[in-house]
Short mmCIF file of C-alpha atoms and ligand atoms in Angstrom, two decimals:
data_model
loop_
_atom_site.label_atom_id
_atom_site.label_comp_id
_atom_site.label_asym_id
_atom_site.label_seq_id
_atom_site.Cartn_x
_atom_site.Cartn_y
_atom_site.Cartn_z
CA MET A 92 17.45 154.35 38.32
CA SER A 93 18.40 154.88 41.90
CA GLN A 94 16.36 153.59 44.88
CA TYR A 95 16.44 153.56 48.50
CA VAL A 96 16.12 150.26 50.25
CA MET A 97 15.50 150.00 53.89
CA LYS A 98 14.59 147.64 56.63
CA GLY A 99 12.10 149.39 58.90
CA GLY A 100 10.77 148.83 62.33
CA ASN A 101 13.46 150.35 64.30
CA PRO A 102 13.06 153.57 66.35
CA LEU A 103 15.41 156.21 65.08
CA SER A 104 17.54 157.88 67.73
CA GLY A 105 20.37 160.27 68.05
CA GLU A 106 21.42 163.70 66.63
CA VAL A 107 21.12 165.11 63.12
CA VAL A 108 22.39 168.57 61.94
CA ILE A 109 20.11 170.51 59.65
CA ALA A 110 21.45 172.08 56.44
CA GLY A 111 20.70 175.47 55.06
CA ALA A 112 17.22 176.10 53.68
CA LYS A 113 16.82 175.00 50.04
CA ASN A 114 14.11 177.33 49.18
CA ALA A 115 15.91 180.36 50.68
CA ALA A 116 19.12 179.46 48.82
CA LEU A 117 17.36 179.45 45.70
CA GLY A 118 16.36 183.08 45.93
CA ILE A 119 19.64 184.12 47.57
CA LEU A 120 22.00 182.55 44.95
CA ALA A 121 19.87 184.19 42.14
CA GLY A 122 20.05 187.54 44.03
CA ALA A 123 23.82 187.25 44.35
CA VAL A 124 24.22 187.67 40.64
CA MET A 125 23.09 191.21 41.09
CA ALA A 126 26.27 192.46 42.51
CA ASN A 127 29.37 193.15 40.46
CA GLU A 128 31.58 191.95 43.39
CA PRO A 129 32.02 188.51 45.03
CA VAL A 130 29.09 187.42 47.20
CA THR A 131 29.87 184.65 49.67
CA VAL A 132 27.02 182.51 50.85
CA GLU A 133 27.43 180.10 53.62
CA HIS A 134 25.32 176.99 54.54
CA VAL A 135 24.22 176.30 51.01
CA PRO A 136 22.66 172.77 50.97
CA MET A 137 24.37 170.78 48.08
CA VAL A 138 21.26 169.28 46.61
CA GLN A 139 20.35 168.87 42.96
CA ASP A 140 18.12 171.97 42.61
CA ILE A 141 20.89 174.13 43.91
CA GLU A 142 23.36 172.51 41.46
CA PHE A 143 20.86 173.22 38.50
CA LEU A 144 20.68 176.98 39.53
CA LEU A 145 24.42 177.16 39.91
CA ASP A 146 24.84 175.65 36.46
CA ALA A 147 22.36 178.30 35.05
CA ILE A 148 24.29 181.14 36.83
CA ARG A 149 27.61 179.81 35.51
CA GLU A 150 26.04 179.64 32.01
CA ILE A 151 25.24 183.42 31.92
CA GLY A 152 28.98 184.00 32.59
CA ALA A 153 29.08 184.56 36.46
CA SER A 154 32.03 183.00 38.25
CA VAL A 155 30.84 180.34 40.70
CA GLU A 156 33.15 178.67 43.25
CA VAL A 157 31.84 175.97 45.41
CA ARG A 158 34.02 175.35 48.45
CA GLU A 159 33.87 172.57 50.99
CA GLY A 160 31.15 172.71 53.58
CA GLY A 161 28.45 174.46 51.57
CA THR A 162 30.21 177.81 50.80
CA VAL A 163 29.43 179.35 47.45
CA VAL A 164 31.12 182.38 46.15
CA ILE A 165 29.31 184.11 43.01
CA ASP A 166 30.82 187.01 41.19
CA GLY A 167 28.18 188.58 38.89
CA SER A 168 30.72 191.06 37.42
CA THR A 169 31.43 188.76 34.36
CA ILE A 170 27.87 188.17 33.25
CA HIS A 171 27.65 188.42 29.52
CA LYS A 172 24.19 187.32 28.73
CA THR A 173 20.70 187.73 30.28
CA MET A 174 19.23 184.61 28.60
CA VAL A 175 18.99 181.33 30.46
CA ASN A 176 17.97 178.30 28.63
CA ASN A 177 19.26 174.92 29.33
CA ASP A 178 17.84 171.48 30.17
CA TYR A 179 18.45 171.97 33.78
CA ILE A 180 16.52 175.17 34.31
CA GLN A 181 13.40 173.57 32.73
CA LYS A 182 13.59 171.10 35.65
CA LEU A 183 13.67 173.77 38.34
CA ARG A 184 10.87 175.80 39.52
CA GLY A 185 13.02 178.25 41.47
CA GLY A 186 14.99 179.16 38.25
CA TYR A 187 12.49 181.80 37.69
CA TYR A 188 14.20 183.87 40.38
CA LEU A 189 16.70 184.68 37.77
CA VAL A 190 13.95 186.73 35.94
CA GLY A 191 13.69 189.00 39.00
CA ALA A 192 17.50 189.19 39.56
CA LEU A 193 18.44 189.87 35.92
CA LEU A 194 15.59 192.18 35.27
CA GLY A 195 16.57 194.20 38.35
CA LYS A 196 20.24 194.44 37.26
CA TYR A 197 20.06 194.52 33.56
CA HIS A 198 16.58 195.33 32.76
CA HIS A 199 16.36 192.38 30.63
CA ALA A 200 15.87 188.67 31.21
CA GLU A 201 14.88 185.62 29.12
CA VAL A 202 14.54 182.48 31.24
CA ASP A 203 12.97 179.15 30.35
CA LEU A 204 9.70 178.38 32.16
CA PRO A 205 9.61 175.23 34.15
CA GLY A 206 9.03 172.14 31.75
CA GLY A 207 5.64 171.16 30.70
CA CYS A 208 4.00 174.30 32.08
CA ASN A 209 2.52 177.46 30.58
CA ILE A 210 1.57 180.63 32.01
CA GLY A 211 -2.12 179.72 32.39
CA SER A 212 -1.98 176.21 33.73
CA ARG A 213 0.92 176.54 36.03
CA PRO A 214 0.40 180.11 37.19
CA ILE A 215 3.16 182.69 37.58
CA ASP A 216 0.63 185.39 36.95
CA GLN A 217 1.50 187.16 40.19
CA HIS A 218 5.24 187.32 39.27
CA ILE A 219 4.09 188.79 36.00
CA LYS A 220 1.76 191.18 37.45
CA GLY A 221 4.55 192.55 39.64
CA PHE A 222 7.00 192.83 37.05
CA ARG A 223 4.61 194.75 34.86
CA ALA A 224 3.71 197.04 37.67
CA LEU A 225 7.45 197.78 37.86
CA GLY A 226 7.26 198.94 34.35
CA ALA A 227 8.55 195.65 32.44
CA ASP A 228 7.05 194.37 29.35
CA ILE A 229 6.58 190.55 29.77
CA LYS A 230 6.05 188.12 26.95
CA VAL A 231 6.13 184.30 26.81
CA ARG A 232 7.98 183.35 23.73
CA ASN A 233 9.15 179.77 22.72
CA GLY A 234 8.75 178.40 26.20
CA MET A 235 10.67 181.31 27.84
CA ILE A 236 9.53 184.27 29.91
CA VAL A 237 10.86 187.36 28.31
CA ALA A 238 11.07 190.41 30.48
CA HIS A 239 12.29 193.82 29.32
CA SER A 240 12.12 197.50 30.69
CA ALA A 241 13.87 200.60 29.63
CA ARG A 242 13.50 201.74 33.30
CA LEU A 243 12.02 200.06 36.45
CA ALA A 244 10.08 202.16 38.66
CA GLY A 245 8.54 201.38 42.31
CA ALA A 246 5.02 200.53 42.37
CA HIS A 247 2.29 199.49 44.76
CA ILE A 248 1.51 195.80 44.14
CA TYR A 249 -1.36 193.79 45.77
CA LEU A 250 -0.90 190.06 45.41
CA ASP A 251 -4.09 188.17 44.75
CA MET A 252 -2.77 185.31 46.72
CA VAL A 253 -0.02 184.62 48.93
CA SER A 254 2.90 183.52 46.78
CA VAL A 255 6.41 182.75 48.08
CA GLY A 256 7.82 182.95 44.59
CA ALA A 257 6.04 186.04 43.44
CA THR A 258 7.07 187.83 46.67
CA ILE A 259 10.68 186.88 46.35
CA ASN A 260 10.75 187.61 42.53
CA ILE A 261 9.39 190.99 42.97
CA MET A 262 11.64 191.82 45.92
CA LEU A 263 14.62 190.99 43.77
CA ALA A 264 13.61 193.12 40.81
CA ALA A 265 12.27 196.04 42.99
CA SER A 266 15.39 196.22 45.10
CA THR A 267 17.15 198.14 42.18
CA ALA A 268 14.03 199.92 40.78
CA GLU A 269 13.75 203.81 41.08
CA GLY A 270 11.70 204.89 43.93
CA LYS A 271 9.44 202.91 46.41
CA THR A 272 7.77 199.59 46.01
CA ILE A 273 5.04 198.19 48.45
CA ILE A 274 4.14 194.60 48.10
CA GLU A 275 0.80 193.81 49.91
CA ASN A 276 -0.47 190.40 50.85
CA ALA A 277 3.24 189.31 50.80
CA ALA A 278 4.37 185.78 51.65
CA LYS A 279 5.79 185.70 55.28
CA GLU A 280 7.77 182.30 55.10
CA PRO A 281 11.13 182.55 56.79
CA HIS A 282 12.86 182.09 53.44
CA VAL A 283 11.29 185.29 52.23
CA VAL A 284 12.72 187.04 55.37
CA ASP A 285 16.12 185.30 54.65
CA VAL A 286 16.23 186.50 50.98
CA ALA A 287 15.14 190.18 52.21
CA ASN A 288 17.97 190.06 54.79
CA MET A 289 20.50 188.87 52.24
CA LEU A 290 19.47 191.67 49.72
CA ASN A 291 19.87 194.27 52.56
CA ALA A 292 23.32 192.95 53.42
CA MET A 293 23.98 193.65 49.67
CA GLY A 294 22.87 197.23 50.18
CA ALA A 295 19.20 196.91 49.33
CA ASN A 296 16.56 198.80 51.55
CA ILE A 297 13.74 196.37 52.24
CA LYS A 298 11.52 196.84 55.24
CA GLY A 299 8.77 194.67 56.69
CA ALA A 300 9.70 191.24 55.28
CA GLY A 301 8.04 188.67 57.62
CA THR A 302 4.90 190.78 57.67
CA ASP A 303 2.23 190.99 54.84
CA VAL A 304 3.48 194.34 53.81
CA ILE A 305 7.05 194.77 52.30
CA ARG A 306 8.34 198.13 51.56
CA ILE A 307 11.32 198.41 49.33
CA ASN A 308 13.25 201.83 48.51
CA GLY A 309 15.02 200.98 45.35
CA VAL A 310 18.88 201.58 45.28
CA SER A 311 21.16 201.94 42.22
CA THR A 312 23.41 199.13 42.65
CA LEU A 313 24.03 196.23 45.13
CA HIS A 314 27.37 195.29 46.44
CA GLY A 315 29.17 192.17 47.55
CA THR A 316 28.73 190.57 51.02
CA ASP A 317 29.06 187.47 53.25
CA TYR A 318 25.87 185.75 54.27
CA THR A 319 24.71 182.60 56.04
CA ILE A 320 21.52 181.02 55.10
CA ILE A 321 18.97 180.06 57.78
CA PRO A 322 18.33 176.35 58.64
CA ASP A 323 15.87 174.41 56.55
CA GLN A 324 12.51 174.35 58.23
CA ILE A 325 11.09 171.49 56.16
CA GLU A 326 14.24 169.23 56.29
CA ALA A 327 13.98 169.71 60.13
CA GLY A 328 10.25 169.05 60.08
CA THR A 329 11.05 165.69 58.14
CA PHE A 330 13.35 164.52 60.76
CA MET A 331 10.61 165.42 63.41
CA MET A 332 8.16 163.26 61.52
CA ALA A 333 10.69 160.49 61.36
CA ALA A 334 11.03 160.56 65.04
CA ALA A 335 7.34 160.37 65.50
CA ALA A 336 6.57 157.74 63.15
CA THR A 337 9.28 155.37 64.22
CA LYS A 338 8.45 156.20 67.91
CA GLY A 339 12.18 157.33 68.16
CA ASP A 340 14.17 160.05 70.02
CA ILE A 341 15.81 162.50 67.83
CA VAL A 342 17.64 165.82 68.53
CA ILE A 343 17.52 167.98 65.47
CA LYS A 344 20.35 170.54 65.64
CA ASN A 345 20.75 173.89 63.85
CA VAL A 346 17.20 174.74 63.57
CA ILE A 347 15.27 178.07 64.55
CA PRO A 348 12.54 176.59 66.83
CA LYS A 349 10.28 179.39 66.09
CA HIS A 350 10.16 178.31 62.49
CA LEU A 351 8.94 174.95 63.47
CA GLU A 352 6.21 176.04 65.81
CA SER A 353 3.17 174.83 63.63
CA ILE A 354 4.84 171.36 63.32
CA SER A 355 5.87 171.13 67.00
CA SER A 356 2.37 172.10 68.14
CA LYS A 357 0.78 169.39 65.91
CA LEU A 358 3.10 166.73 67.13
CA ARG A 359 2.49 167.73 70.71
CA GLU A 360 -1.28 167.63 70.12
CA ILE A 361 -0.98 163.99 68.94
CA GLY A 362 1.09 163.06 71.86
CA CYS A 363 4.69 163.38 71.05
CA GLU A 364 7.04 165.21 73.59
CA ILE A 365 8.87 168.09 72.13
CA VAL A 366 11.88 169.81 74.05
CA GLU A 367 13.05 173.01 72.48
CA ASP A 368 16.52 174.53 72.82
CA ASP A 369 17.93 177.65 71.49
CA ASP A 370 19.04 176.16 68.22
CA ALA A 371 17.66 172.48 68.64
CA VAL A 372 14.66 170.60 69.10
CA ARG A 373 14.25 167.16 70.43
CA VAL A 374 11.34 164.90 69.34
CA ILE A 375 10.32 161.94 71.44
CA GLY A 376 7.77 159.60 69.80
CA ARG A 377 5.45 157.71 71.67
CA ASN A 378 3.82 154.21 71.30
CA HIS A 379 0.17 155.69 71.08
CA LEU A 380 -0.35 158.76 69.25
CA ARG A 381 -3.77 160.46 68.67
CA SER A 382 -5.45 161.72 65.50
CA THR A 383 -5.73 165.38 64.61
CA HIS A 384 -6.87 167.61 61.86
CA ILE A 385 -4.40 169.54 59.72
CA LYS A 386 -4.94 172.34 57.09
CA THR A 387 -2.02 173.65 54.93
CA LEU A 388 -1.78 177.32 54.97
CA PRO A 389 0.98 179.99 54.10
CA TYR A 390 3.34 180.60 57.09
CA PRO A 391 2.86 180.78 59.96
CA GLY A 392 0.23 178.07 59.21
CA PHE A 393 1.14 174.30 58.67
CA PRO A 394 3.46 174.13 55.59
CA THR A 395 2.19 172.31 52.61
CA ASP A 396 5.74 170.86 52.19
CA MET A 397 5.18 168.99 55.45
CA GLN A 398 1.82 167.51 54.58
CA PRO A 399 2.88 164.18 53.22
CA GLN A 400 5.22 163.59 56.03
CA MET A 401 2.59 164.52 58.50
CA ALA A 402 0.18 162.16 56.89
CA VAL A 403 2.38 159.27 57.39
CA VAL A 404 2.52 159.94 61.22
CA LEU A 405 -1.28 160.34 61.06
CA ALA A 406 -1.63 157.12 59.23
CA LEU A 407 -0.15 155.28 62.28
CA ALA A 408 -2.23 157.51 64.93
CA GLU A 409 -5.29 156.21 66.72
CA GLY A 410 -8.59 157.44 65.30
CA THR A 411 -9.64 159.61 62.28
CA SER A 412 -7.47 162.50 60.97
CA VAL A 413 -8.68 165.06 58.34
CA VAL A 414 -5.93 166.49 56.16
CA THR A 415 -6.99 169.58 53.91
CA GLU A 416 -4.46 170.71 51.28
CA SER A 417 -5.27 174.38 50.54
CA ILE A 418 -2.03 175.44 48.62
CA PHE A 419 -1.49 172.87 45.78
CA GLU A 420 -4.19 170.66 44.55
CA ASN A 421 -2.28 167.88 43.24
CA ARG A 422 -0.52 167.03 46.53
CA PHE A 423 -1.99 163.75 47.50
CA LYS A 424 -0.30 161.50 44.77
CA TYR A 425 1.54 159.61 47.42
CA VAL A 426 -1.68 158.41 49.04
CA ASP A 427 -2.00 155.42 46.72
CA GLU A 428 1.64 154.31 47.52
CA LEU A 429 0.76 154.65 51.31
CA VAL A 430 -2.34 152.64 50.93
CA ARG A 431 0.04 149.89 49.34
CA MET A 432 1.77 149.87 52.62
CA GLY A 433 -1.49 149.17 54.57
CA ALA A 434 -2.61 152.73 55.43
CA ASN A 435 -6.21 153.47 55.40
CA ILE A 436 -6.65 156.73 53.59
CA LYS A 437 -9.46 158.20 51.27
CA VAL A 438 -9.00 161.30 49.29
CA GLU A 439 -11.99 163.50 48.39
CA GLY A 440 -10.89 166.67 46.42
CA ASN A 441 -8.31 168.41 48.57
CA VAL A 442 -9.19 166.48 51.67
CA ALA A 443 -7.64 163.32 52.84
CA ILE A 444 -9.43 161.28 55.48
CA ILE A 445 -6.98 158.97 57.25
CA ASP A 446 -8.20 156.16 59.65
CA GLY A 447 -5.22 155.32 61.72
CA VAL A 448 -3.74 151.73 61.54
CA SER A 449 -1.51 150.07 64.11
CA SER A 450 1.28 149.39 61.65
CA LEU A 451 2.33 149.77 57.95
CA SER A 452 3.91 146.94 55.95
CA SER A 453 6.78 147.04 53.66
CA ALA A 454 6.33 147.53 49.79
CA LYS A 455 7.98 148.87 46.65
CA VAL A 456 6.66 152.41 46.45
CA ASN A 457 7.26 155.50 44.21
CA SER A 458 8.65 158.84 45.32
CA ASN A 459 6.27 161.08 43.06
CA ASP A 460 7.76 164.25 44.28
CA LEU A 461 10.25 165.74 46.71
CA ARG A 462 8.24 165.79 49.90
CA ALA A 463 6.19 162.63 49.00
CA GLY A 464 9.42 160.78 48.46
CA ALA A 465 10.71 161.89 51.91
CA ALA A 466 7.27 160.79 53.29
CA MET A 467 7.78 157.40 51.68
CA VAL A 468 11.08 156.82 53.35
CA ILE A 469 9.63 157.79 56.75
CA ALA A 470 6.85 155.27 56.04
CA GLY A 471 9.41 152.67 54.96
CA LEU A 472 11.29 153.21 58.28
CA ALA A 473 8.32 152.82 60.29
CA ALA A 474 7.15 149.68 58.47
CA GLU A 475 8.21 146.18 59.50
CA GLY A 476 10.37 144.51 56.60
CA TYR A 477 12.08 145.75 53.54
CA THR A 478 10.80 148.73 51.66
CA ILE A 479 12.09 150.09 48.44
CA VAL A 480 11.42 153.67 47.40
CA ASP A 481 11.83 154.29 43.65
CA GLU A 482 12.88 157.42 41.72
CA VAL A 483 14.85 158.99 44.64
CA SER A 484 16.19 161.60 42.21
CA HIS A 485 13.04 163.61 43.46
CA ILE A 486 14.20 163.41 47.12
CA GLU A 487 17.76 164.29 46.17
CA ARG A 488 16.56 167.60 44.62
CA GLY A 489 16.01 168.84 48.13
CA TYR A 490 17.57 166.79 50.99
CA GLU A 491 21.28 166.85 51.47
CA ASN A 492 22.89 163.46 52.52
CA PHE A 493 19.44 162.18 53.33
CA VAL A 494 20.60 158.59 53.62
CA GLU A 495 23.86 159.12 55.52
CA LYS A 496 21.80 161.32 57.98
CA LEU A 497 19.26 158.63 58.48
CA ARG A 498 21.96 155.99 58.90
CA GLY A 499 23.53 158.33 61.54
CA LEU A 500 20.11 157.93 63.46
CA GLY A 501 20.39 154.14 63.24
CA ALA A 502 18.24 153.68 60.12
CA ASP A 503 19.04 150.52 58.17
CA ILE A 504 18.86 152.23 54.58
CA ALA A 505 21.04 152.28 51.59
CA ARG A 506 21.04 154.01 48.18
CA VAL A 507 21.32 151.33 45.42
CA ASP A 508 21.37 151.54 41.62
CA ASN A 509 20.03 148.16 40.58
CA GLU A 510 18.26 145.01 41.67
CA ARG A 511 21.48 143.34 42.35
CA GLU A 512 22.49 145.76 45.03
CA ALA A 513 19.07 145.86 46.35
CA ARG A 514 19.35 141.98 46.83
CA ARG A 515 22.72 142.36 48.32
CA PHE A 516 21.35 144.80 50.92
CA ARG A 517 18.69 142.28 51.77
CA MET A 518 21.53 139.76 52.27
CA ARG A 519 23.33 142.17 54.29
CA ALA A 520 26.21 142.24 52.06
CA VAL A 521 26.07 145.97 51.18
C1 EPZ B 251 7.37 177.62 47.02
O1 EPZ B 251 6.76 177.35 45.70
C2 EPZ B 251 8.34 176.49 47.35
N1 EPZ B 251 9.28 176.48 46.31
C3 EPZ B 251 7.53 175.43 47.54
O2 EPZ B 251 8.28 174.28 47.86
C4 EPZ B 251 6.50 175.48 48.56
O3 EPZ B 251 5.54 174.35 48.53
C5 EPZ B 251 5.57 176.67 48.17
O4 EPZ B 251 6.46 177.84 48.04
C6 EPZ B 251 4.50 176.94 49.25
O5 EPZ B 251 5.17 177.36 50.39
C7 EPZ B 251 10.31 177.22 46.24
O6 EPZ B 251 10.51 178.05 47.18
C8 EPZ B 251 11.20 177.04 45.05
P1 EPZ B 251 3.68 179.80 45.86
P2 EPZ B 251 6.18 178.52 45.00
O7 EPZ B 251 3.95 180.76 44.70
O8 EPZ B 251 6.82 179.77 45.19
C9 EPZ B 251 -0.59 180.01 43.50
C10 EPZ B 251 9.26 172.09 48.00
O9 EPZ B 251 8.83 170.95 48.19
N2 EPZ B 251 0.08 180.83 42.60
O10 EPZ B 251 3.75 180.22 47.25
O11 EPZ B 251 5.95 178.10 43.45
C11 EPZ B 251 0.08 178.67 43.39
O12 EPZ B 251 -0.46 177.81 42.31
C12 EPZ B 251 8.55 173.15 47.12
O13 EPZ B 251 10.22 172.56 48.34
C13 EPZ B 251 -0.55 181.55 41.60
O14 EPZ B 251 -1.80 181.10 41.38
O15 EPZ B 251 4.69 178.67 45.54
C14 EPZ B 251 -0.16 177.86 44.69
O16 EPZ B 251 -1.55 177.42 44.79
C15 EPZ B 251 7.31 172.46 46.49
N3 EPZ B 251 0.02 182.48 40.79
C16 EPZ B 251 -0.11 179.22 45.65
O17 EPZ B 251 -0.28 180.27 44.83
C17 EPZ B 251 1.29 182.75 40.84
O18 EPZ B 251 1.75 183.66 40.22
C18 EPZ B 251 1.21 179.34 46.41
O19 EPZ B 251 2.32 179.13 45.64
C19 EPZ B 251 2.03 182.17 42.07
C20 EPZ B 251 1.39 181.23 42.84
#
């Protein structure tokens, strides 16, 4: 099992270039299958989740060409089936975008649900509610979501909670439904806007993305286009936290500073210096950081996907910080790992109370999930000594060239596949 081994304690400094947004790319690549012409998507981050989705898209018969530099060309004219069931799609939550895309194009889709979940316990009820409102019959059969409709017709849909996935999935299906669809209480995340922009570039008629009311006038077909994905807000935020935690100085390039406002303002509040440029942001860490309170919220609130990384920074800030997770109930699993590195954190329900410490110490810790894994790497780089982060496949689902980018900032880190390589790293032979 692959691990990252690192020797921490050095401030990170230099420049890093951010990749395209993974969570936008999942919706955009699924949407690309809706045309019967080539769709060229640029700045696709080449991470595991994207590779899983591209495998699924190939499996249904679309042609997928991956070019150097993150360009992917998808041609959906050769699709010959609307059933997606393979080991990969079960591991990928974003695979459910193929339901919206195939339902919109072929009025039929059968897609494996993410492994270990069922419709009740891991809710996609809002996606289903939306598809049903458009006239689809939805069943869950043999672990798959089966969606069918003789005809899709626009509808007025009020989401019970703000859901990124449901908003994107309904937009995909509704873009080729007959008539007008209105999605109320829609998610406003930058990647929702990016998927809408991409569908519009394919000929869809979607207005209001980025507000909480999205209006879609259905069109009969979507056509090919060239589209460039927006920069990844969460990857950028992760490097911002790395600068803060290691007391470094990092210029993060290819970003949209507006998308980072909730993160920048919290870092400013605790004492970091943030300098914004048109498409870059510089974060200068400080020796003494102050505590603050964070509550995760849908965009433009503080993102749940930044909560673990921010908690690492707060673990090193003076005073008591309170972090409230209001999106996912199970997102504090990393806290035990951080405590093993010397952090002083107590979790009560969906609240973590962090009493800052002056330093963290190295340990062997687990990744748990994508963002928790990134947080552990930041902690390891801030801590004195050698830290090993286990199960890095979680991290590689969503961060492109993470180790290489960190090394470019002066981090002493390597990816190793066994104990021997880890020992060699420690002996400086890697
Ligand atoms: C997306 O997940 C992202 N994933 C997540 O990123 C991100 O954490 C999340 O949005 C919130 O921003 C992708 O884009 C692939 P939601 P998604 O639907 O769409 C509840 C990462 O690290 N809900 O906005 O699945 C749900 O339980 C990942 O990159 C329902 O109850 O999230 C949650 O509490 C992790 N019923 C809340 O809504 C539904 O039908 C928000 O979930 C749908 C959601």
